[in-house]
Amino acid sequence: MVPSILFEVMLVFLLGIGSQWVAWRYRMPAIVLMSITGLLIGPVLGLMDPEEDFGELYNPIISVAVAVILFEGSLNLNYKEIRGLGRPVFRISTIGAFLSWILGSVTAHYIAGLSWAAAFVIGGLFIVTGPTVIMPLLRQSKLKPRPAKILKWEGIIVDPIGALLAVFAFEIISYLTSVNPDGSALLTFFAASVFAAMLGWACGKGIGWMFESGYIPEFLKSPAVFTVVIGCFTIADEVIHETGLLAVTAMGMTLANMGISSLADMRHFKENVSMLLISAIFIMLTASLKVDTLLQVFDPGIMGYVLLMMFAVRPLSIFLSTIGTDLSLNEKLFVGWIAPRGIVALTVSGYFASILSDAGYVDASLITTITFALVFTTVVAHGFSIGWLAKKLHLSLEGKPGTLIIGSNNFTVNLAKSLQKVKAPVMIVDSSWERLRKARVAGVPFFHGEMLSEQTEYQLDTNPYEYLIAGTEYNSYNALICTTFMPEFGRTNVFKVSPYRNNFEGDIVGKVAGRILFNKKLSLEYLNSKLEHHYVFRQTSITNQYSYKQYLNDKDEDTVLMYIMKPSGRMRFYTEEMRVTAEPGDKIVSLTPPVKEMKKIRKRLENQRNNGRTNGENAQATTSE
């Protein structure tokens, strides 16, 4: 029975998201798993061939998906983000891209055996990295801000430039090899590129103005943006193929730098859509490859070309283009190695293979094979090496996952000090210098600023922090903080503390956003009062001899369980909504009564045990009598 198109669409999305989940669960590169999954269901097992099954719809679906993905990536390109990095980013995106084009083209001609025409087309195409491959790797690797920003900006900016360079190379070749050279085609290409950039800018300005003026209601904003993105891409692409990518990039960058207040809400939605599209498109592209293409990959010339692109062309172009910049040697080595190719290279290569073949270039059929060889090799090599190399070059955020605490008061400062003792990164954020005095005196890292302000977004690096606790004296503000940062930190890593006892009872604020830390009865007011009565934070190690069950039996009823520190450095905060257990090797941090009080408690427990034994002996004696 031949599966229907609907079944194939379902299977593509299921396998794509499934690959993403497995990659997250076992900390593996998602791109690698998606590529392998696509190869298995396509050319290896022959379960589907999306290109053949979808027919004429295949290319438009891929093109629109790539446009949306590139637009979503460009929405993150705010100029404020690269303060101090503008020079290296500009150099890499211009001089570095040009050097990579020339060196890659020469390598393709002499090593892979391509004609000069095909070599210069594929050389232009292979300068791209792109958000489809860079973004998942950045999420996985936990890089420091500088190298992460450089790779992100390069990937998004160079993506449309690479496609345009390939088109430009083809137009130049057509002009030079023509019997009657006509420069009008070249002029048309440059005019179309300028038109695409201006169209993207105009669409971005127009939709931004309509948002700010209130001409589009909230429920229509995301659909309106999607419609304009597809329209912008299609109009530019109809003029000259591949200029649509430039148009949507220009549109995204324009919107990103307009300071539109509602853009952040849409960005989270578009990130989810982009994740879904990346998962599906990678499966579709790799499943559409032919067995002959896979076998050609092992040709010595093609393998030699791929290795030279990775180990010579890329590092050399980065080192030469960044001469005179403030990039360190380690940063140059890292950026010079990480350059995975992705969806744009795979999609555009098929188009150029077709037009070069129609133009009479017999080696055009090798373009698809070489593209797949470079994409798959770089995705696997860079996917598995990015974390290891970042640690070796001291460019990763090493150490335990940190905690960001919003609000400075007696309890949050003491909680931060307990986190410092277990060597976990911690930062207290507050907009009041007076409230921050407690953190300053205690020697706890702090940041003075409003957490929700745009300025803080660019000044405070949140990458080292995996958990967020909203612990201010304002219930609604805590809920707003959790709602705002839940997409970034994840629902299970965002917590809030009730300012006053029973503050969440019957309150809608208590039902939204983050999880309630500890429980509803343990309010900030209650916790601060315990500290005033000299309660202290204590660590208790769970071992094979002293189990978690024993600890729970021994602890005083007034002890407040705070969190569990795992040997891996990860933490589990106590909440009503999550069941938390400790295993041997874990440390439990709790808020306990002072020493004198503890002695009384222990004595009381001992008396209870002794009374229990006495009562048991009396019961036995009575029974035997």
CSV table of N, CA and C in Angstrom, one decimal, residues 80 83 447 450 452-460:
chain,number,residue,atom,x,y,z
A,80,LYS,N,22.4,46.6,18.6
A,80,LYS,CA,22.9,46.8,20.0
A,80,LYS,C,23.6,45.6,20.5
A,83,ARG,N,27.7,45.4,19.9
A,83,ARG,CA,28.6,46.5,20.3
A,83,ARG,C,29.9,45.9,20.6
A,447,PHE,N,23.2,42.8,40.0
A,447,PHE,CA,23.1,43.7,38.8
A,447,PHE,C,22.0,44.7,39.1
A,450,GLU,N,16.4,47.4,35.9
A,450,GLU,CA,15.1,46.8,35.8
A,450,GLU,C,15.1,45.6,34.8
A,452,LEU,N,13.0,43.9,33.3
A,452,LEU,CA,12.2,43.9,32.1
A,452,LEU,C,12.6,45.0,31.1
A,453,SER,N,13.6,45.8,31.4
A,453,SER,CA,13.9,46.8,30.4
A,453,SER,C,14.8,46.3,29.3
A,454,GLU,N,14.7,47.0,28.1
A,454,GLU,CA,15.5,46.6,27.0
A,454,GLU,C,17.0,46.8,27.2
A,455,GLN,N,17.3,47.8,28.0
A,455,GLN,CA,18.7,48.1,28.3
A,455,GLN,C,19.4,46.9,29.1
A,456,THR,N,18.6,46.3,30.0
A,456,THR,CA,19.1,45.2,30.8
A,456,THR,C,19.3,44.0,29.9
A,457,GLU,N,18.5,43.8,28.9
A,457,GLU,CA,18.6,42.7,27.9
A,457,GLU,C,20.0,42.7,27.3
A,458,TYR,N,20.5,43.8,27.0
A,458,TYR,CA,21.8,43.9,26.3
A,458,TYR,C,23.0,44.0,27.2
A,459,GLN,N,22.7,44.4,28.5
A,459,GLN,CA,23.8,44.6,29.4
A,459,GLN,C,24.1,43.4,30.3
A,460,LEU,N,23.0,42.6,30.6
A,460,LEU,CA,23.1,41.4,31.4
A,460,LEU,C,23.1,40.2,30.6
